[in-house]
């Protein structure tokens, strides 16, 4: 190519922002034009969103202005919403303009997977953006205020959390911590509040170490959470949920954490997807187009047994490292690197001072696990923003 | 009377609480049984409620536990809701018990006066209790969160305040101060927010000094308030208000501050009332029963021109002093005192650092008026709870 190649990165989540940061560090002057496109002018720390959703932390601590992370002399930032990807024309349609690319990185993240459960899309809330968690926090507080006006409406004080995966469990921990404070603030008898978790799988945290799962459920039960495991939600209504067992739970708040599928734009672009996610090759490229990389929640990487790794921040960041390397390799005609997920471990918080996790071959729980969780959060801040960002946002 | 006379005080607002405090100070041991009845176990500082309603102060700063104000060896406190007053039987029906009295003090406060405007009772919010102002605060915040979900719904960001009396004006000042902060918190363009005041009278703050009224409106206009003076509300709907001019204002929030009438239980008790308020004699007694005193918002005292004084905290407290004196005089067979309202002045706050007022013969405005307002608030805390209460709640 005689002119400077154009790289466009869609989405500034874990995958997109780390790719952009790696590129701005490793690319030489005028080696490529890099453009990062994102709906908001901030990046948010998705793994932290369960706290502002429950109101146990300020949403500001879960987001960072993109201008603080990106060197605008090296990477162009476009604040816009992607409407369509046109791989054959190498074009991206934004809501107010069009971008051309030579290389594309898709890191547009996921959408809630509702498994076809009627009403879930309309009547449940999802923990998935700064706006959505601010809404959930306000919604929860509002129910307490409403209850004081209409004290017969116990459904205002009933909170159903659908799904006992990582997000569900971490949110339950925070919500259970917040409830006593809300009860004091609004003069509400804590015994009237119900937090109910409904999970269709035969266990909470499917695939996780059973001993730690039991510990986690014990911690959450002590905080007042009721579990309905191996129980599917049949329908979500404006008044609550109907379970597969026929039980009706009246609740003014239903929070759905039961699953993630890839962004719909990928299938609309003609890429082969499974639940909206693209199975990428070992270099993280789509099988249709060599110049399109897909990373993060909208990609699927298979493990040695041929099963997909669950979408996490950890895998997205490791993908971003390899993706940035391979983009530069493509431009320089050097060798690309194969992606191999290296699991550093997983820690799930259970509210203040409590967590469970597996780090290397060690099981950890309680306070030490909670400390480990904080370290992981701070390590991420360090990766994207160095010491200044750790100092600014790291006091979770 | 051979047995100890029983005094029952209904309501722990300004009138009731000050009466109780005066009685516990002035009565001798075993001279009377005093019982104070109130719906909540706290007294609230009504003149401060416009701040927590707008969210510019914590509701905790607007209330004081009654147990901190009352010496329980001298005054019995009953936390209950009054259902009925039976003057002929000298009995009070509470929701869970019955009380007998020899002397009754009614300080049950007011209710919103809707002047028969349809929909106002159902769809507007009122600044009148801790629960109601917590609701208003949460409701306002919730509209910002909702707007981020549905950005076409400008009515979520339209706030109609009905009435430009003292409560309306003071609330407008706080709300206008809070809006820019909410806009930052929720990433909302401040230009999309509308605060509209609608007042049927030909001027804001009817009866107040015109120069100061003009100053107040100027301050509030600069903060973004739109005034529609001499404009009546024809109807309040779930979607907003319809004005007498035919104009329709779509607003998810309508706060009605347009008037106060007396508690309905007074007319139900067979007392002669005007807008639910009882015209009392010069000793603050009802004309039907010598042993019933009515003070505060549910009483009417006429000025020299035969016109009622507006219901304020100031007049309620002065009435409480005379009421306590006259109760003791009745028990001791000494002379009662006539009530004469002595207007010490009036200050209305207009938000942070701004106020207007008349103190003695001086007009004050701006920062000095705002300081005067704080002094008045602190003086009240001192009257009911001494220095400790001023230190605890006085940092408004």
Coordinates of C-alpha atoms in Angstrom, one line a residue, chain A:
Chain A
X1 CA 0.0 0.0 0.0
X2 CA 1.4 3.4 -0.9
X3 CA -1.0 5.4 1.3
X4 CA -1.1 5.1 5.1
X5 CA -3.3 2.2 6.1
X6 CA -6.4 3.0 8.1
X7 CA -7.4 1.1 11.2
X8 CA -10.8 1.6 12.7
X9 CA -11.7 0.2 16.1
X10 CA -15.4 0.0 17.0
X11 CA -16.1 0.1 20.7
X12 CA -14.0 1.4 23.6
X13 CA -14.8 -1.5 26.0
X14 CA -12.0 -3.6 27.4
X15 CA -11.0 -5.0 24.0
X16 CA -11.2 -1.8 22.0
X17 CA -9.5 0.6 24.5
X18 CA -6.6 -1.8 25.2
X19 CA -6.1 -2.3 21.4
X20 CA -6.0 1.4 20.9
X21 CA -3.6 1.9 23.8
X22 CA -1.3 -0.8 22.5
X23 CA -1.4 0.6 19.0
X24 CA -0.6 4.2 20.0
X25 CA 2.4 2.8 21.9
X26 CA 3.8 0.5 19.3
X27 CA 3.0 2.1 16.0
X28 CA 5.7 4.4 14.5
X29 CA 4.9 7.9 13.2
X30 CA 2.7 7.8 10.1
X31 CA 2.7 4.0 10.0
X32 CA -1.1 3.9 10.3
X33 CA -4.2 6.1 10.9
X34 CA -6.0 4.8 13.9
X35 CA -9.6 5.8 14.6
X36 CA -11.5 4.7 17.7
X37 CA -15.3 4.9 17.6
X38 CA -17.4 4.8 20.7
X39 CA -21.0 5.8 21.6
X40 CA -19.9 7.7 24.7
X41 CA -16.8 9.8 25.3
X42 CA -15.9 7.6 28.2
X43 CA -14.8 4.0 28.7
X44 CA -16.5 2.1 31.5
X45 CA -15.2 -0.6 33.7
X46 CA -17.9 -3.2 33.2
X47 CA -16.6 -5.5 36.0
X48 CA -17.3 -2.7 38.4
X49 CA -20.8 -1.8 37.3
X50 CA -22.6 -4.0 39.9
X51 CA -21.6 -1.5 42.6
X52 CA -23.1 1.7 41.2
X53 CA -26.1 -0.3 40.1
X54 CA -26.7 -1.2 43.7
X55 CA -25.8 2.3 44.8
X56 CA -22.8 1.1 46.9
X57 CA -20.4 3.2 44.8
X58 CA -20.5 6.3 42.6
X59 CA -20.9 5.6 38.9
X60 CA -18.1 8.1 38.3
X61 CA -15.7 5.5 39.7
X62 CA -16.7 3.1 37.0
X63 CA -15.9 5.3 34.1
X64 CA -12.9 7.1 32.6
X65 CA -12.9 9.8 29.9
X66 CA -11.5 8.4 26.7
X67 CA -9.5 11.6 26.2
X68 CA -7.5 10.7 29.4
X69 CA -6.5 7.3 28.0
X70 CA -5.9 8.1 24.3
X71 CA -3.1 10.3 22.9
X72 CA -5.1 12.4 20.4
X73 CA -2.0 13.0 18.3
X74 CA -1.8 9.3 17.6
X75 CA -5.4 8.0 17.7
X76 CA -8.5 9.9 16.4
X77 CA -11.5 9.5 18.6
X78 CA -15.0 9.7 17.1
X79 CA -17.9 9.9 19.5
X80 CA -20.7 8.3 17.5
X81 CA -23.0 5.3 17.4
X82 CA -22.3 2.6 14.8
X83 CA -25.3 1.8 12.7
X84 CA -24.0 -0.7 10.2
X85 CA -20.8 -2.5 9.2
X86 CA -20.3 -3.0 5.4
X87 CA -17.4 -5.5 5.1
X88 CA -17.5 -5.7 1.3
X89 CA -17.2 -1.9 0.9
X90 CA -14.8 -1.6 3.9
X91 CA -17.1 1.0 5.3
X92 CA -18.7 1.8 8.6
X93 CA -22.0 3.7 8.7
X94 CA -22.1 6.0 11.8
X95 CA -25.2 7.9 12.8
X96 CA -23.8 11.1 11.4
X97 CA -21.0 10.1 9.0
X98 CA -19.2 7.2 7.3
X99 CA -15.7 5.8 7.9
X100 CA -13.6 3.8 5.5
X101 CA -11.0 1.3 6.8
X102 CA -8.3 -1.1 5.7
X103 CA -8.3 -3.0 8.9
X104 CA -11.3 -3.2 11.3
X105 CA -11.4 -4.2 14.9
X106 CA -14.9 -5.0 16.2
X107 CA -15.2 -4.8 20.0
X108 CA -18.9 -3.8 20.2
X109 CA -19.6 -5.9 23.2
X110 CA -22.7 -7.8 24.0
X111 CA -26.5 -7.5 24.5
X112 CA -28.6 -9.2 27.1
X113 CA -29.5 -12.7 26.0
X114 CA -33.1 -13.3 27.0
X115 CA -33.4 -16.9 25.8
X116 CA -36.8 -16.0 24.3
X117 CA -38.3 -15.5 27.8
X118 CA -41.4 -13.3 27.1
X119 CA -41.4 -9.9 28.7
X120 CA -37.7 -9.9 29.8
X121 CA -36.7 -7.3 27.2
X122 CA -39.5 -5.0 28.1
X123 CA -39.8 -5.3 31.9
X124 CA -36.4 -6.2 33.3
X125 CA -33.4 -4.0 33.8
X126 CA -29.8 -4.9 32.8
X127 CA -26.5 -4.0 34.3
X128 CA -24.6 -3.0 31.2
X129 CA -23.7 0.7 30.9
X130 CA -23.3 3.8 33.0
X131 CA -26.8 4.9 32.0
X132 CA -28.4 1.6 32.8
X133 CA -26.8 1.3 36.3
X134 CA -27.7 4.9 37.2
X135 CA -31.2 3.9 36.2
X136 CA -31.2 0.8 38.3
X137 CA -29.8 2.7 41.3
X138 CA -32.5 5.4 41.0
X139 CA -35.2 2.8 40.4
X140 CA -34.3 0.9 43.6
X141 CA -34.3 4.1 45.7
X142 CA -37.6 5.2 44.1
X143 CA -39.2 2.0 45.2
X144 CA -38.4 2.8 48.9
X145 CA -39.9 6.3 48.5
X146 CA -43.0 4.8 46.8
X147 CA -43.5 2.2 49.5
X148 CA -43.7 5.0 52.1
X149 CA -46.5 6.5 50.1
X150 CA -48.3 3.1 49.6
X151 CA -47.3 0.9 52.5
X152 CA -49.5 -2.0 51.3
X153 CA -47.4 -2.5 48.2
X154 CA -44.8 -5.0 49.3
X155 CA -43.9 -5.7 45.7
X156 CA -42.1 -2.3 45.8
X157 CA -39.7 -3.9 48.3
X158 CA -39.2 -7.2 46.4
X159 CA -36.2 -7.4 44.2
X160 CA -35.8 -10.3 41.8
X161 CA -32.4 -10.9 40.3
X162 CA -32.5 -13.3 37.3
X163 CA -29.3 -15.3 36.8
X164 CA -26.6 -16.4 39.3
X165 CA -23.6 -16.1 37.1
X166 CA -20.8 -13.7 38.0
X167 CA -22.8 -10.5 37.4
X168 CA -25.8 -11.8 39.3
X169 CA -23.8 -13.0 42.3
X170 CA -21.7 -9.8 42.5
X171 CA -24.8 -7.6 42.2
X172 CA -26.6 -9.6 44.9
X173 CA -23.7 -9.0 47.3
X174 CA -23.8 -5.2 46.7
X175 CA -27.6 -5.0 46.8
X176 CA -27.8 -7.0 50.1
X177 CA -25.2 -4.5 51.5
X178 CA -27.2 -1.5 50.3
X179 CA -30.7 -2.6 51.6
X180 CA -30.1 -2.0 55.3
X181 CA -28.8 1.5 54.5
X182 CA -31.9 2.3 52.4
X183 CA -34.1 0.9 55.1
X184 CA -32.5 3.4 57.6
X185 CA -32.7 6.2 55.2
X186 CA -36.4 5.7 54.4
X187 CA -37.6 4.3 57.8
X188 CA -38.5 1.0 56.3
X189 CA -38.6 -2.3 58.3
X190 CA -35.8 -4.4 56.8
X191 CA -37.9 -7.5 57.3
X192 CA -40.3 -6.3 54.6
X193 CA -37.5 -6.4 51.9
X194 CA -37.0 -9.5 49.8
X195 CA -34.1 -10.2 47.5
X196 CA -34.8 -13.3 45.4
X197 CA -32.3 -14.8 43.0
X198 CA -33.7 -17.1 40.3
X199 CA -31.3 -19.3 38.3
X200 CA -32.3 -21.9 35.8
X201 CA -29.1 -23.9 35.9
X202 CA -28.7 -26.6 38.6
X203 CA -26.2 -24.5 40.5
X204 CA -25.2 -20.9 41.1
X205 CA -22.0 -19.9 39.2
X206 CA -22.1 -22.9 36.9
X207 CA -18.7 -24.3 36.2
X208 CA -17.1 -22.8 39.3
X209 CA -15.6 -24.7 42.2
X210 CA -18.6 -26.2 44.2
X211 CA -17.0 -25.6 47.6
X212 CA -16.6 -21.9 46.8
X213 CA -20.1 -21.7 45.3
X214 CA -21.5 -23.1 48.6
X215 CA -19.5 -20.6 50.5
X216 CA -20.7 -17.7 48.3
X217 CA -24.4 -18.8 48.7
X218 CA -23.9 -19.0 52.5
X219 CA -22.5 -15.5 52.6
X220 CA -25.4 -14.1 50.5
X221 CA -28.1 -16.1 52.4
X222 CA -26.8 -14.6 55.7
X223 CA -27.2 -11.1 54.1
X224 CA -30.8 -11.9 53.3
X225 CA -30.8 -13.3 49.8
X226 CA -33.3 -16.1 48.9
X227 CA -32.1 -18.5 46.2
X228 CA -34.3 -20.3 43.8
X229 CA -31.8 -22.4 41.9
X230 CA -32.7 -24.8 39.1
X231 CA -35.8 -22.7 38.6
X232 CA -36.5 -21.1 35.3
X233 CA -38.3 -17.8 34.7
X234 CA -41.2 -18.5 32.4
X235 CA -42.3 -14.9 31.9
X236 CA -41.5 -11.4 33.0
X237 CA -44.5 -9.1 33.4
X238 CA -45.0 -5.5 34.5
X239 CA -45.8 -6.9 37.9
X240 CA -42.9 -9.3 38.4
X241 CA -42.0 -12.7 37.2
X242 CA -43.8 -16.0 36.7
X243 CA -41.6 -19.1 37.3
X244 CA -41.7 -22.3 35.4
X245 CA -43.0 -23.9 38.6
X246 CA -46.1 -21.7 38.3
X247 CA -45.1 -19.5 41.3
X248 CA -45.8 -15.8 40.8
X249 CA -43.4 -13.3 42.4
X250 CA -44.8 -9.8 42.5
X251 CA -41.9 -7.4 42.2
X252 CA -41.5 -3.9 41.0
X253 CA -37.9 -4.6 40.2
X254 CA -36.5 -7.4 38.1
X255 CA -32.8 -7.3 37.2
X256 CA -31.8 -9.7 34.5
X257 CA -28.2 -10.9 34.5
X258 CA -28.8 -14.3 32.9
X259 CA -26.7 -14.1 29.8
X260 CA -24.9 -12.1 27.1
X261 CA -25.1 -12.5 23.3
X262 CA -23.0 -10.6 20.7
X263 CA -24.0 -7.3 19.2
X264 CA -26.7 -7.8 16.5
X265 CA -24.7 -5.7 14.0
X266 CA -22.3 -8.6 13.5
X267 CA -24.9 -11.0 12.1
X268 CA -26.4 -8.1 10.1
X269 CA -23.0 -7.6 8.5
X270 CA -23.2 -11.1 7.1
X271 CA -20.6 -12.6 9.5
X272 CA -21.3 -16.1 10.7
X273 CA -22.3 -16.0 14.4
X274 CA -23.5 -18.2 17.2
X275 CA -25.7 -16.2 19.6
X276 CA -24.5 -13.1 17.9
X277 CA -20.8 -14.0 18.6
X278 CA -18.2 -14.6 15.9
X279 CA -16.0 -17.7 16.1
X280 CA -12.6 -16.1 15.2
X281 CA -9.6 -17.9 13.8
X282 CA -6.4 -18.3 15.9
X283 CA -5.3 -14.8 14.8
X284 CA -8.7 -13.3 16.0
X285 CA -9.9 -12.7 12.5
X286 CA -13.3 -13.5 11.0
X287 CA -13.3 -16.4 8.6
X288 CA -14.9 -14.3 5.9
X289 CA -12.6 -11.3 6.0
X290 CA -8.8 -11.3 6.8
X291 CA -8.9 -7.6 7.6
X292 CA -11.6 -7.8 10.3
X293 CA -10.7 -8.7 13.8
X294 CA -13.3 -9.5 16.5
X295 CA -12.5 -9.3 20.2
X296 CA -14.3 -9.2 23.5
X297 CA -17.9 -10.3 24.2
X298 CA -18.8 -10.4 20.5
X299 CA -16.1 -13.0 19.8
X300 CA -15.9 -16.7 20.6
X301 CA -12.6 -18.4 21.4
X302 CA -12.8 -22.2 21.8
X303 CA -10.8 -24.0 24.5
X304 CA -8.9 -27.3 23.9
X305 CA -12.1 -29.2 24.4
X306 CA -13.8 -27.1 21.7
X307 CA -16.0 -25.3 24.2
X308 CA -16.2 -21.5 24.2
X309 CA -14.5 -19.6 27.0
X310 CA -17.0 -17.4 28.9
X311 CA -16.8 -13.7 27.9
X312 CA -14.8 -11.8 30.5
X313 CA -12.7 -8.7 30.8
X314 CA -9.6 -10.8 31.2
X315 CA -10.0 -12.6 27.9
X316 CA -10.9 -9.3 26.1
X317 CA -7.7 -7.7 27.3
X318 CA -5.5 -10.6 26.3
X319 CA -7.2 -10.6 22.9
X320 CA -6.5 -6.9 22.6
X321 CA -2.8 -7.5 23.1
X322 CA -2.7 -10.1 20.4
X323 CA -5.0 -8.1 18.1
X324 CA -2.7 -5.0 18.3
X325 CA 0.3 -7.2 17.6
X326 CA -1.3 -8.8 14.6
X327 CA -2.5 -5.5 13.1
X328 CA 1.0 -4.1 13.2
X329 CA 2.3 -7.4 11.8
X330 CA -0.1 -7.1 8.9
X331 CA 1.0 -3.6 8.2
X332 CA 4.7 -4.5 8.5
X333 CA 4.4 -7.8 6.8
X334 CA 5.8 -9.6 9.9
X335 CA 4.5 -12.7 11.6
X336 CA 1.2 -12.6 13.4
X337 CA 0.8 -14.2 16.9
X338 CA -1.7 -17.0 17.7
X339 CA -4.1 -16.2 20.5
X340 CA -4.0 -18.5 23.5
X341 CA -6.1 -17.7 26.6
X342 CA -4.1 -17.9 29.8
X343 CA -6.4 -18.0 32.7
X344 CA -4.9 -16.0 35.5
X345 CA -7.8 -16.8 37.8
X346 CA -11.2 -15.4 38.7
X347 CA -12.5 -13.6 41.7
X348 CA -16.2 -12.8 42.4
X349 CA -17.0 -10.2 45.0
X350 CA -19.9 -10.8 47.5
X351 CA -20.2 -7.3 48.8
X352 CA -18.2 -5.5 51.4
X353 CA -15.1 -7.5 52.5
X354 CA -16.3 -10.8 51.1
X355 CA -15.4 -12.6 47.8
X356 CA -14.5 -16.0 46.4
X357 CA -12.0 -16.9 43.8
X358 CA -9.5 -19.2 42.1
X359 CA -6.0 -17.7 41.5
X360 CA -3.6 -20.1 39.9
X361 CA -4.3 -23.3 41.7
X362 CA -5.4 -21.7 44.9
X363 CA -9.0 -21.3 46.2
X364 CA -9.4 -18.1 48.1
X365 CA -12.4 -16.7 50.0
X366 CA -13.4 -14.1 52.5
X367 CA -11.3 -11.0 53.2
X368 CA -8.2 -12.1 51.3
X369 CA -10.3 -12.8 48.2
X370 CA -11.9 -9.4 48.5
X371 CA -8.4 -7.8 48.7
X372 CA -7.4 -9.8 45.6
X373 CA -10.5 -8.5 43.8
X374 CA -9.4 -4.9 44.5
X375 CA -5.9 -5.7 43.3
X376 CA -7.3 -7.0 40.0
X377 CA -9.4 -3.9 39.6
X378 CA -6.4 -1.7 40.3
X379 CA -4.1 -3.7 37.9
X380 CA -6.6 -3.0 35.2
X381 CA -6.6 0.7 35.9
X382 CA -2.8 0.6 35.8
X383 CA -2.8 -1.1 32.4
X384 CA -5.1 1.5 30.8
X385 CA -4.2 4.6 32.7
X386 CA -1.0 4.1 34.7
X387 CA -0.5 5.2 38.3
X388 CA -2.5 8.5 37.9
X389 CA -5.6 6.5 37.1
X390 CA -5.1 4.1 39.9
X391 CA -4.8 7.0 42.3
X392 CA -7.9 8.7 40.9
X393 CA -10.4 5.8 40.5
X394 CA -8.7 3.1 42.5
X395 CA -10.2 3.7 45.9
X396 CA -13.2 1.5 45.3

